[in-house]
mmCIF file of C-alpha atoms and ligand atoms in Angstrom:
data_model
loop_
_atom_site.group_PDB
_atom_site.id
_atom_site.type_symbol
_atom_site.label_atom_id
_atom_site.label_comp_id
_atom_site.label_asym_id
_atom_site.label_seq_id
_atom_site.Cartn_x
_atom_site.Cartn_y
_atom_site.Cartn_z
ATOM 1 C CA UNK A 616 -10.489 -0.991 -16.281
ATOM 2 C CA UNK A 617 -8.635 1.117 -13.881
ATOM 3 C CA UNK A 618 -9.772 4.799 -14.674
ATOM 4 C CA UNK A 619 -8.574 7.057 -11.755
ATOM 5 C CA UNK A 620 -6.001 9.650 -12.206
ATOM 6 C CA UNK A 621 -4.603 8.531 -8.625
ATOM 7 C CA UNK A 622 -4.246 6.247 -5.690
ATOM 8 C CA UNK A 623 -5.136 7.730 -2.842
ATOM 9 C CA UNK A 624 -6.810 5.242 -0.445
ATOM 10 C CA UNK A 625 -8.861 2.499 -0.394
ATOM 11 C CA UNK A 626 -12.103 3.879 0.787
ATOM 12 C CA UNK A 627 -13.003 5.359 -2.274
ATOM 13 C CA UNK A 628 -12.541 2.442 -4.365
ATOM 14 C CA UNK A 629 -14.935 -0.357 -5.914
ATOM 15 C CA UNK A 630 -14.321 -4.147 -4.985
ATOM 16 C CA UNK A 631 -14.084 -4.354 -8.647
ATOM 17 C CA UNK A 632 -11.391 -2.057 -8.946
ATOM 18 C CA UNK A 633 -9.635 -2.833 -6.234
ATOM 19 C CA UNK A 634 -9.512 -6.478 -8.444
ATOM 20 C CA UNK A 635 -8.127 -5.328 -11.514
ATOM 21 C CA UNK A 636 -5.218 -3.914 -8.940
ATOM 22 C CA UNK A 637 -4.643 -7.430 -7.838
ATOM 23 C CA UNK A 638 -5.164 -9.186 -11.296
ATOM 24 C CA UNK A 639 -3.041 -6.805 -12.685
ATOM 25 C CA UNK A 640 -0.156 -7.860 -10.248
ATOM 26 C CA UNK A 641 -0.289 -11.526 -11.208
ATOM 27 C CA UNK A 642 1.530 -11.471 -14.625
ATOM 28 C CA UNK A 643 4.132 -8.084 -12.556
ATOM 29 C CA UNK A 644 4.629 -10.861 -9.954
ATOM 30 C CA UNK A 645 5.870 -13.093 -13.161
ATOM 31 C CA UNK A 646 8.045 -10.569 -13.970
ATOM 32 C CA UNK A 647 9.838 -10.398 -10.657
ATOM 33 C CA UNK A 648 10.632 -13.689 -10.309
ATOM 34 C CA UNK A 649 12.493 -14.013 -13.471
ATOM 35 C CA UNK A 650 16.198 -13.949 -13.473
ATOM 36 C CA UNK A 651 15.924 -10.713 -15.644
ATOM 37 C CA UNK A 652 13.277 -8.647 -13.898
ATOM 38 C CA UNK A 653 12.705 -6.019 -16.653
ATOM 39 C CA UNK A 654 10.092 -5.264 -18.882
ATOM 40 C CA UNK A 655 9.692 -1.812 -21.165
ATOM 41 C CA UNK A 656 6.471 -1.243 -20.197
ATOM 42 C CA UNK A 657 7.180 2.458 -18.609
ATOM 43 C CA UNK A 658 10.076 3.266 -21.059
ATOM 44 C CA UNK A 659 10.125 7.278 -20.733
ATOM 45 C CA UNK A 660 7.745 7.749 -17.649
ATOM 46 C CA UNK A 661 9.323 9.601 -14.612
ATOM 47 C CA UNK A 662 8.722 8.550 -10.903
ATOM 48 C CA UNK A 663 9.424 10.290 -8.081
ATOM 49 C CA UNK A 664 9.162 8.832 -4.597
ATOM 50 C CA UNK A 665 8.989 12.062 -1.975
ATOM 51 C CA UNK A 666 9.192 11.022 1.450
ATOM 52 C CA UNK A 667 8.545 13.253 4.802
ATOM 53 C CA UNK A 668 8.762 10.067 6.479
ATOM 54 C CA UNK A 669 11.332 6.859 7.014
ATOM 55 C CA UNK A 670 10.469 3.927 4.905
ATOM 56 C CA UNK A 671 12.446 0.918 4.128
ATOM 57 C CA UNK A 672 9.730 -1.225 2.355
ATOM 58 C CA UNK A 673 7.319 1.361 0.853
ATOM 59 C CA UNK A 674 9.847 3.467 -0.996
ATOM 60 C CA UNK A 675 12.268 0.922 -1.991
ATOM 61 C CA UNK A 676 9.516 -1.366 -3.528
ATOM 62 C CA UNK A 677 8.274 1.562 -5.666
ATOM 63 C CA UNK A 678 11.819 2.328 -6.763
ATOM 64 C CA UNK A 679 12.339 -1.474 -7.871
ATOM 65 C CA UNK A 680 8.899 -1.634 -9.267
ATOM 66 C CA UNK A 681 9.988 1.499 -11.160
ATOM 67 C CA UNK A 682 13.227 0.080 -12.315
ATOM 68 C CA UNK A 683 11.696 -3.306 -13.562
ATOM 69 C CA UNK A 684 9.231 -1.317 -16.010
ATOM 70 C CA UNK A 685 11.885 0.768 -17.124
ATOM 71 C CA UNK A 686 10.680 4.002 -15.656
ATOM 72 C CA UNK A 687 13.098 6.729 -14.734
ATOM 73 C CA UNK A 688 12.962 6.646 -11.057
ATOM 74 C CA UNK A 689 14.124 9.230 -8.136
ATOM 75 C CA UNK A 690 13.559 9.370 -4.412
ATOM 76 C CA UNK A 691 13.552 12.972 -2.512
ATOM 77 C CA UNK A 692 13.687 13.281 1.168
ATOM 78 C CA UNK A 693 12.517 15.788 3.042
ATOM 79 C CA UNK A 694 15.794 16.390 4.965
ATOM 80 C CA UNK A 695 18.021 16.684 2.247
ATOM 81 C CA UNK A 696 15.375 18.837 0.000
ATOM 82 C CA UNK A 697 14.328 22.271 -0.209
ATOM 83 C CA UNK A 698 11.871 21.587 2.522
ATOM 84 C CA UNK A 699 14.303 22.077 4.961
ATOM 85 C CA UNK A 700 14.274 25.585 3.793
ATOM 86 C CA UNK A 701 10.692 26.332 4.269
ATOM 87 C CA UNK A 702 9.380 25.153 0.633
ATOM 88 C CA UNK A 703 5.665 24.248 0.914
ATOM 89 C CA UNK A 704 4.309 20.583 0.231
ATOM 90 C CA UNK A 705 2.154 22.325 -2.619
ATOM 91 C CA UNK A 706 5.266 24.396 -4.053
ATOM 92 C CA UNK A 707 7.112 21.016 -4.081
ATOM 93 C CA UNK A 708 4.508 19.060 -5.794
ATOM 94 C CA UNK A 709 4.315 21.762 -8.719
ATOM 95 C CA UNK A 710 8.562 21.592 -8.848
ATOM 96 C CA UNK A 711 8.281 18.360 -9.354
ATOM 97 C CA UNK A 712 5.466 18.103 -11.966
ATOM 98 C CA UNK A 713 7.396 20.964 -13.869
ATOM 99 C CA UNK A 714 10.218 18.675 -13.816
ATOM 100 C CA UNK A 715 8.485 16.499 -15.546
ATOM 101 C CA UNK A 716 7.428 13.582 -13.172
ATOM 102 C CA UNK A 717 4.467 11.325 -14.332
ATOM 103 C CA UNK A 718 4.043 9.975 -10.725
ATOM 104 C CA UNK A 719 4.769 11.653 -7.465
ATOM 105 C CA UNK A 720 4.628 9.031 -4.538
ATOM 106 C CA UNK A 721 3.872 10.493 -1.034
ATOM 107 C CA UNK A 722 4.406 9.692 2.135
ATOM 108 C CA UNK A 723 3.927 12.765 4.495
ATOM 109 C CA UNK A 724 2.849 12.746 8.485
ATOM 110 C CA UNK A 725 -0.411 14.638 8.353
ATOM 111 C CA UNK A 726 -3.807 12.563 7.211
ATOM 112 C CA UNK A 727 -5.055 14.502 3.603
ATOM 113 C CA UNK A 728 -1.741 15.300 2.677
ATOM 114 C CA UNK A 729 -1.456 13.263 -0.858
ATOM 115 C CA UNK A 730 -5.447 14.462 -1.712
ATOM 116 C CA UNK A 731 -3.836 18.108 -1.213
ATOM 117 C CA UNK A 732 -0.489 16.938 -3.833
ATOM 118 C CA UNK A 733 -3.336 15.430 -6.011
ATOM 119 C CA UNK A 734 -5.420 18.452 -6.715
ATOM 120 C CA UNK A 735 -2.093 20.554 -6.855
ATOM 121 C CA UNK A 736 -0.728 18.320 -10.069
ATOM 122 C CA UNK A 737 -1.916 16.916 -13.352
ATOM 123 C CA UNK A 738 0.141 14.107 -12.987
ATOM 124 C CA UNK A 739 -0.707 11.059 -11.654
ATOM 125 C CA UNK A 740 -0.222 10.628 -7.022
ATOM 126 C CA UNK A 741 0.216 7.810 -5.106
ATOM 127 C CA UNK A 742 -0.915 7.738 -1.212
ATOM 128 C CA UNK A 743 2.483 5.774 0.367
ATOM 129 C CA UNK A 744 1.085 6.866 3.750
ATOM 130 C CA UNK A 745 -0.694 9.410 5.050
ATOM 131 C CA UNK A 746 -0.626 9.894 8.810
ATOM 132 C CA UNK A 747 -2.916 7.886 10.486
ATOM 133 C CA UNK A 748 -5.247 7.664 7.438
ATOM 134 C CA UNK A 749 -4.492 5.023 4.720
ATOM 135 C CA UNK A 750 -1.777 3.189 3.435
ATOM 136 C CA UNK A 751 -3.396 1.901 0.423
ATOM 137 C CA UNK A 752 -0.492 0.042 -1.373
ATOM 138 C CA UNK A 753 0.063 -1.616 1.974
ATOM 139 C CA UNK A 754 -3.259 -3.255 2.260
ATOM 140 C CA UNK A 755 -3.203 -4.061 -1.765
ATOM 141 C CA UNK A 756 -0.358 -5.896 -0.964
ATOM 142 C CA UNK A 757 -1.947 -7.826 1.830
ATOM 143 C CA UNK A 758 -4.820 -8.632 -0.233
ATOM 144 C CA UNK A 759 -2.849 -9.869 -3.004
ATOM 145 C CA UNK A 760 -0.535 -12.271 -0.369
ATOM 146 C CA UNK A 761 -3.988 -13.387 1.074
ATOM 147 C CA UNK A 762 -5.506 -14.364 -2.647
ATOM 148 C CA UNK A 763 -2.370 -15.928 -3.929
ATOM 149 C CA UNK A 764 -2.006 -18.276 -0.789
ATOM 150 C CA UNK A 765 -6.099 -18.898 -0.455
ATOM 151 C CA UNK A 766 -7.291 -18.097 -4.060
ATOM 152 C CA UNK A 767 -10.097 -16.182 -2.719
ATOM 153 C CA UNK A 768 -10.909 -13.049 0.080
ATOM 154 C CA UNK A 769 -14.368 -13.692 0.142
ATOM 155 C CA UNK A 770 -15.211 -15.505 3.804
ATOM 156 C CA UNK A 771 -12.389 -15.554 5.404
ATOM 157 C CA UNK A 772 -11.787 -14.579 9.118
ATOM 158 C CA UNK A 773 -9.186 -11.557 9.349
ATOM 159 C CA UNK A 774 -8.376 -10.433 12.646
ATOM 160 C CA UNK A 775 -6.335 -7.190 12.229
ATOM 161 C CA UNK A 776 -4.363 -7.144 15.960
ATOM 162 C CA UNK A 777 -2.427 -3.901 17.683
ATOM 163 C CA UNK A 778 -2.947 -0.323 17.402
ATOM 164 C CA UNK A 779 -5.971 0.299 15.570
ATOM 165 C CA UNK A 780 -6.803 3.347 16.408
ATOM 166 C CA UNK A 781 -3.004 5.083 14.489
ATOM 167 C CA UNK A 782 -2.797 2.721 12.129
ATOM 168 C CA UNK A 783 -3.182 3.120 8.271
ATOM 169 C CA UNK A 784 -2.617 -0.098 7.922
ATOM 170 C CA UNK A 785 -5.642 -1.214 9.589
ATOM 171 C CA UNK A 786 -7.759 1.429 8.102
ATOM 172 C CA UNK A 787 -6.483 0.796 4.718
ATOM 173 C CA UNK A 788 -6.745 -3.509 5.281
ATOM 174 C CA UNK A 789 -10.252 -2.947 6.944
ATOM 175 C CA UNK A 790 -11.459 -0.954 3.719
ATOM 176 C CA UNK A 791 -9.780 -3.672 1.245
ATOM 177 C CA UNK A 792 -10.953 -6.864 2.792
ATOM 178 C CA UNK A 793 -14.695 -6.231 3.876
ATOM 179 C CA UNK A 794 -14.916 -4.505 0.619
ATOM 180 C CA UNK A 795 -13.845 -7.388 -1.093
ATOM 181 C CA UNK A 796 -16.289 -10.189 1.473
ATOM 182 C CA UNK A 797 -14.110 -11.062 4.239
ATOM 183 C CA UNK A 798 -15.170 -11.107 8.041
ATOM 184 C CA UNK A 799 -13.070 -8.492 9.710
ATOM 185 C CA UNK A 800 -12.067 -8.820 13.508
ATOM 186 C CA UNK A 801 -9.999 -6.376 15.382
ATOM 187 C CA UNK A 802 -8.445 -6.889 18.453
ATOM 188 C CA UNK A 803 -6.707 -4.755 20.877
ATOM 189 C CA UNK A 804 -6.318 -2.498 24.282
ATOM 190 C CA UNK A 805 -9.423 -0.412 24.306
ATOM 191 C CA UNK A 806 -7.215 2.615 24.455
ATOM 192 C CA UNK A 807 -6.334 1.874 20.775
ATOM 193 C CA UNK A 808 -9.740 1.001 19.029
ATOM 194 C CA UNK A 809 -11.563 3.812 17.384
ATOM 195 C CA UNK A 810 -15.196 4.025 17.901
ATOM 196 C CA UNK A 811 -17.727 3.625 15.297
ATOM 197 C CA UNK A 812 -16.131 -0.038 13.821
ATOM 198 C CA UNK A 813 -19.173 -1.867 14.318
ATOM 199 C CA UNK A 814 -21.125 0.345 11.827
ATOM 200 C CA UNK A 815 -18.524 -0.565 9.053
ATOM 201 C CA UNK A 816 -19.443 -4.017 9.921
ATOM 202 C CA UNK A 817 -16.082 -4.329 11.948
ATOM 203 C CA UNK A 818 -16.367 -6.746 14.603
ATOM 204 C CA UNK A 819 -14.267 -5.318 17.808
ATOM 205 C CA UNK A 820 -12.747 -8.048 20.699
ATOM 206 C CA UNK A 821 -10.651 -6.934 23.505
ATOM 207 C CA UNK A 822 -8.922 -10.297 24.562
ATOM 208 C CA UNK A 823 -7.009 -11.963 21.606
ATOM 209 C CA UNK A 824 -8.229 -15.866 22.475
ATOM 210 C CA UNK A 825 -11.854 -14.678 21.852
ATOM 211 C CA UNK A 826 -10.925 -12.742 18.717
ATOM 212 C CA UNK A 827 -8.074 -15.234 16.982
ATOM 213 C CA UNK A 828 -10.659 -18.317 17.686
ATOM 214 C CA UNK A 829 -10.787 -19.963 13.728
ATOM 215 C CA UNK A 830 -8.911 -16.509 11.916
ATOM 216 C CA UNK A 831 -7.671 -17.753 8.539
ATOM 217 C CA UNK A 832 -5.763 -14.401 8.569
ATOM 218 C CA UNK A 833 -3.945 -12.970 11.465
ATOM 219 C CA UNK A 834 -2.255 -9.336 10.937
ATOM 220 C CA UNK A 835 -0.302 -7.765 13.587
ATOM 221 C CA UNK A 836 0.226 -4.120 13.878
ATOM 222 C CA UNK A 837 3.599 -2.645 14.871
ATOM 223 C CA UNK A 838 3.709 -1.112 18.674
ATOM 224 C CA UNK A 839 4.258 2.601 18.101
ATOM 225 C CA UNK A 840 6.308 3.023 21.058
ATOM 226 C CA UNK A 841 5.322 6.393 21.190
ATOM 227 C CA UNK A 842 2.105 5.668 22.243
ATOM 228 C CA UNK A 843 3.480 3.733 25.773
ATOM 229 C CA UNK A 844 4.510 7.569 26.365
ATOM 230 C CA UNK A 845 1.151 8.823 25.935
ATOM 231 C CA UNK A 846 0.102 6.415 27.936
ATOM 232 C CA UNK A 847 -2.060 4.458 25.953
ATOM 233 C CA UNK A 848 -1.015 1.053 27.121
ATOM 234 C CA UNK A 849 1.228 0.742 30.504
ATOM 235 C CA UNK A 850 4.565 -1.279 28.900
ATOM 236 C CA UNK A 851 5.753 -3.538 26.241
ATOM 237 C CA UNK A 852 5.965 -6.163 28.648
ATOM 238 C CA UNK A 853 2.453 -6.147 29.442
ATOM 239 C CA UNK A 854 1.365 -5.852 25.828
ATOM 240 C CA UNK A 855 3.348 -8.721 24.783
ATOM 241 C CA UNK A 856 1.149 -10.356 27.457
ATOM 242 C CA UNK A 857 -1.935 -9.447 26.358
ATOM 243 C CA UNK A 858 -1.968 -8.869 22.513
ATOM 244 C CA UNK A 859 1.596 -10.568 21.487
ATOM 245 C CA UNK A 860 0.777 -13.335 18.448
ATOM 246 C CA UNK A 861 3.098 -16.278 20.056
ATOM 247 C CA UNK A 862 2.966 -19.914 19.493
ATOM 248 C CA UNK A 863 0.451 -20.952 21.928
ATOM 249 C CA UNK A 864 -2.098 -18.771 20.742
ATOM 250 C CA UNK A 865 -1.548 -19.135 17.590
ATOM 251 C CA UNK A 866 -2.637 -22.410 18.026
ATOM 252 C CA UNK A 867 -6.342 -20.775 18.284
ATOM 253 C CA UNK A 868 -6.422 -19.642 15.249
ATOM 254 C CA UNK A 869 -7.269 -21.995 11.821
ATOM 255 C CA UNK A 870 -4.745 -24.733 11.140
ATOM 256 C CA UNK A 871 -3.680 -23.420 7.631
ATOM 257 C CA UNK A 872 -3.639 -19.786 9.436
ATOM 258 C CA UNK A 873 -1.517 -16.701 7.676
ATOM 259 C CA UNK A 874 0.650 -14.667 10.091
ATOM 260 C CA UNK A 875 1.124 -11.231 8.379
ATOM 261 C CA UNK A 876 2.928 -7.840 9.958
ATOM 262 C CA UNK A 877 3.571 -4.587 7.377
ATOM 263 C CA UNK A 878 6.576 -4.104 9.334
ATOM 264 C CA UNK A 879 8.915 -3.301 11.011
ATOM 265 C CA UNK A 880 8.923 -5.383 13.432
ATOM 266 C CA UNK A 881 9.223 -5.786 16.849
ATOM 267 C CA UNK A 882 10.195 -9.340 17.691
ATOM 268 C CA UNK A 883 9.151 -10.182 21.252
ATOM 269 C CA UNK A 884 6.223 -7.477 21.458
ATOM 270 C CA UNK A 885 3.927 -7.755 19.218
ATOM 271 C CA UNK A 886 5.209 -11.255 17.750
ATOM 272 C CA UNK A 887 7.135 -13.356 19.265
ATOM 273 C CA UNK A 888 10.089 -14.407 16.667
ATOM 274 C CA UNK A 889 9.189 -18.479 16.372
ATOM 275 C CA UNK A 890 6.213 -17.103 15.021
ATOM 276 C CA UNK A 891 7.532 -14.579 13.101
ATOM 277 C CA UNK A 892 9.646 -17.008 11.531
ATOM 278 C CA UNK A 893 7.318 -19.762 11.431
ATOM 279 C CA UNK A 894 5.446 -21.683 9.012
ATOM 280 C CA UNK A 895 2.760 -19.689 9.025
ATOM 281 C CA UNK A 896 4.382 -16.519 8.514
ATOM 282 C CA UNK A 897 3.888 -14.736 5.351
ATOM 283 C CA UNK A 898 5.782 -11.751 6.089
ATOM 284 C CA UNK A 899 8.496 -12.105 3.843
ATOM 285 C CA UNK A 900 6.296 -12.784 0.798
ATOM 286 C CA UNK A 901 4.093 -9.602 1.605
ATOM 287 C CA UNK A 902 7.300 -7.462 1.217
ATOM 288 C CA UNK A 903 8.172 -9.336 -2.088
ATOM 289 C CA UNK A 904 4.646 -8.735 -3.434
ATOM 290 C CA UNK A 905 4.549 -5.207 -2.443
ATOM 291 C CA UNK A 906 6.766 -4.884 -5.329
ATOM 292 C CA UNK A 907 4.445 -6.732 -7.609
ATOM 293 C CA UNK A 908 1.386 -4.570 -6.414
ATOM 294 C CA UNK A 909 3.418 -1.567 -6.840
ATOM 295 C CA UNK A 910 4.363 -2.667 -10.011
ATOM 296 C CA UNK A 911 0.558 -3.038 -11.234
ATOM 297 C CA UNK A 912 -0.657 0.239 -9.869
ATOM 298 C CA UNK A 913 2.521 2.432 -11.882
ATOM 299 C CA UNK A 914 1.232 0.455 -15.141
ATOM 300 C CA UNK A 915 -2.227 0.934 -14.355
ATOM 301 C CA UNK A 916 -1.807 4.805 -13.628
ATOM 302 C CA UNK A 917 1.547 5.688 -16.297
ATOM 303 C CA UNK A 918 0.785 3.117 -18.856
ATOM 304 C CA UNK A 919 -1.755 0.634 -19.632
ATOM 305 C CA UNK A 920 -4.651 2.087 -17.822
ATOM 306 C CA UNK A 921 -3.733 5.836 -17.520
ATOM 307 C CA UNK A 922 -6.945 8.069 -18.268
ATOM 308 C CA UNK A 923 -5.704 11.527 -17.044
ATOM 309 C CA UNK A 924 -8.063 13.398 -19.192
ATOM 310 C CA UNK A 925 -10.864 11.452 -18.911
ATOM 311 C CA UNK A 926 -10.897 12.319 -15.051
ATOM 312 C CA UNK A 927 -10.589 15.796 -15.096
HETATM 313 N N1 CP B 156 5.039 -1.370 5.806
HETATM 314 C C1 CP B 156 5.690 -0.203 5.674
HETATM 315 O O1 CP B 156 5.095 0.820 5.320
HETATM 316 O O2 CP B 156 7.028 -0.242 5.921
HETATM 317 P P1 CP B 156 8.045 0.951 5.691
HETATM 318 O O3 CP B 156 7.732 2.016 6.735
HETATM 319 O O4 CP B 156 9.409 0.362 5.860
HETATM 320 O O5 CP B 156 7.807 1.498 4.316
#
C-alpha cells in the first residue's frame, strides 16, 4: 500500500514503496499499449501540471497519463500565469487547490520548492523537479525500464555518468537504485561530484574506463552548458573526450549493457549518436514508460491508494 499524501522525492521513501510504484505501473504500461489507451480510473479528479521550468517529457507524460485515466487535466506556465505579475508560489498553490485540483504537479528552479506547495495544500503534490534536488518520477521511470528489461534491480552495476553534482536525476536514481540493492558508480570531472557519496555507499571514479568496466546499466547525464561558463569543465570538446558514452567504450561495459539518458540530449557530447541510437539504447522506452510510471503514481495518490486523511 501506497499511503503518502504526496510525491516528493525519493529519499524519503521505503524500497517497499518505491515497489508498489513500479508494480503498480505494470498493468498502466498495459494500458498504454493498447490501441485505445483509456481507462476510467480518475473519472472526476483534476490535475494540474504548473511549470516554472521547460519540460518536454515530464509535463507532457503527466498530461497523457492524465488523459488515459480520464482525469481532467491542465498545464499552467509560469510565463503566461499570474506569476508574471508578482503572485507568490504559495498564493498559486492555494488558487489552484480552491479551484478544485486533486493534484498539483511542480516543477520550479529552487530545491524545497514542491515540500513548500505540499504543506500549503490538502491536495495531493507531485515533485516534477526541484532544482538541483530530486526528480523523483524521473528515476521511477528508470527503475521501472531497468526491471522490465532485467526483471530485477538488485546487483546490478549502475554507473550514473555527467554532472553529478546539479543533477536531480542522479540524486533521485542514486536514492532509487541503492535503495532498492543495486551497486551504484558515478563517474565524472571532479568539478561535478559532490562530496560525501561514499557514505551513501556511492562508489565515485574519475576516468570512465575504470568506472564503466562490467556496468549492466549505464546513465548519462545531460551537459548543462551553463556550467562550461562557470567554468566547471574547460569545453564540450574536451568532455566528449573524457566522459562521452561512444562505441568503443561502450564496449567496456557488460555485453547485454542498458544505455539510458533522461534527456534532452546532446548527441556528440555526452553520447555520441551510434550509441544513442544503438542497440543498447533504452532511451526511447524510458520516455514511453515515464508515462506508465506517471500513470501509477496519479492512481496511487487520486484513486486507488489515496489516504489524504490518514496522513494528516
Ligand atoms: N527528463 C526530463 O525531465 O525531461 P524534460 O525536461 O523534457 O521534462
Amino acid at each position: 500500500m501506497f499511503k503518502r499524501k504526496d510525491l516528493l522525492g525519493l529519499q524519503d521513501l521505503t524500497a517497499a514503496e518505491i515497489t508498489v510504484l513500479l508494480d503498480t505501473a505494470v498493468p498502466m504500461k498495459d494500458v498504454i499499449t493498447r490501441p485505445i489507451k483509456k481507462v476510467p480510473t480518475l473519472r472526476g479528479r483534476t490535475v494540474v501540471n504548473l511549470f516554472y521550468e521547460n519540460s518536454t517529457r515530464t509535463r507532457s507524460s503527466f498530461e497523457l497519463a492524465a488523459k488515459y485515466l480520464s482525469a481532467d487535466s491542465i498545464n499552467i506556465s509560469s510565463s503566461s500565469s499570474s506569476v508574471t505579475k508578482g503572485e507568490s508560489l504559495y498564493d498559486t498553490a492555494r488558487t489552484l487547490q480552491a479551484l478544485g485540483a486533486d493534484v498539483i504537479i511542480l516543477r520550479h528552479p529552487m530545491a524545497g520548492a514542491p515540500h513548500l506547495v505540499a504543506r500549503a495544500v490538502q491536495c495531493a503534490v507531485i515533485n516534477a523537479g526541484d532544482g538541483a534536488h530530486e526528480h523523483p518520477t524521473q528515476a521511477l521511470l528508470d527503475l521501472f525500464t531497468v526491471r522490465e528489461r532485467r526483471g530485477t534491480i538488485s546487483g546490478l552495476r549502475v554507473v550514473i555518468v555527467g554532472d553529478i553534482l546539479h543533477s536531480r536525476v542522479a540524486r533521485s536514481d542514486i536514492w532509487g537504485f541503492t535503495k532498492l540493492g543495486a551497486e551504484v558508480r558515478v563517474c565524472g570531472p571532479p568539478t561535478l561530484i559532490p562530496s560525501g557519496l561514499e557514505e551513501a555507499g556511492v562508489e565515485v571514479y574519475y576516468h570512465m574506463e575504470e568506472a564503466l568496466a562490467g556496468a549492466d546499466v549505464i546513465i548519462m547525464l545531460r551537459v548543462q552548458q551553463e556550467r562550461q561558463r562557470q567554468g566547471m569543465f574547460p569545453g564540450l570538446r574536451e568532455y566528449a573526450r573524457l566522459y562521452g558514452l561512444n562505441r568503443e567504450r561502450l564496449a567496456l561495459a557488460g555485453k547485454d549493457a542498458l544505455v539510458m539518458h533522461p534527456g534532452p540530449l546532446n548527441r556528440g557530447v555526452e553520447i555520441s549518436a551510434d550509441v544513442a541510437d544503438g542497440r543498447h539504447s533504452v532511451i526511447e522506452e524510458q520516455v514511453t514508460n515515464g508515462v506508465a510510471v506517471r500513470m501509477a503514481l496519479l492512481y496511487l495518490l487520486a484513486g486507488g491508494g489515496a489516504q489524504h486523511e490518514a496522513d494528516n
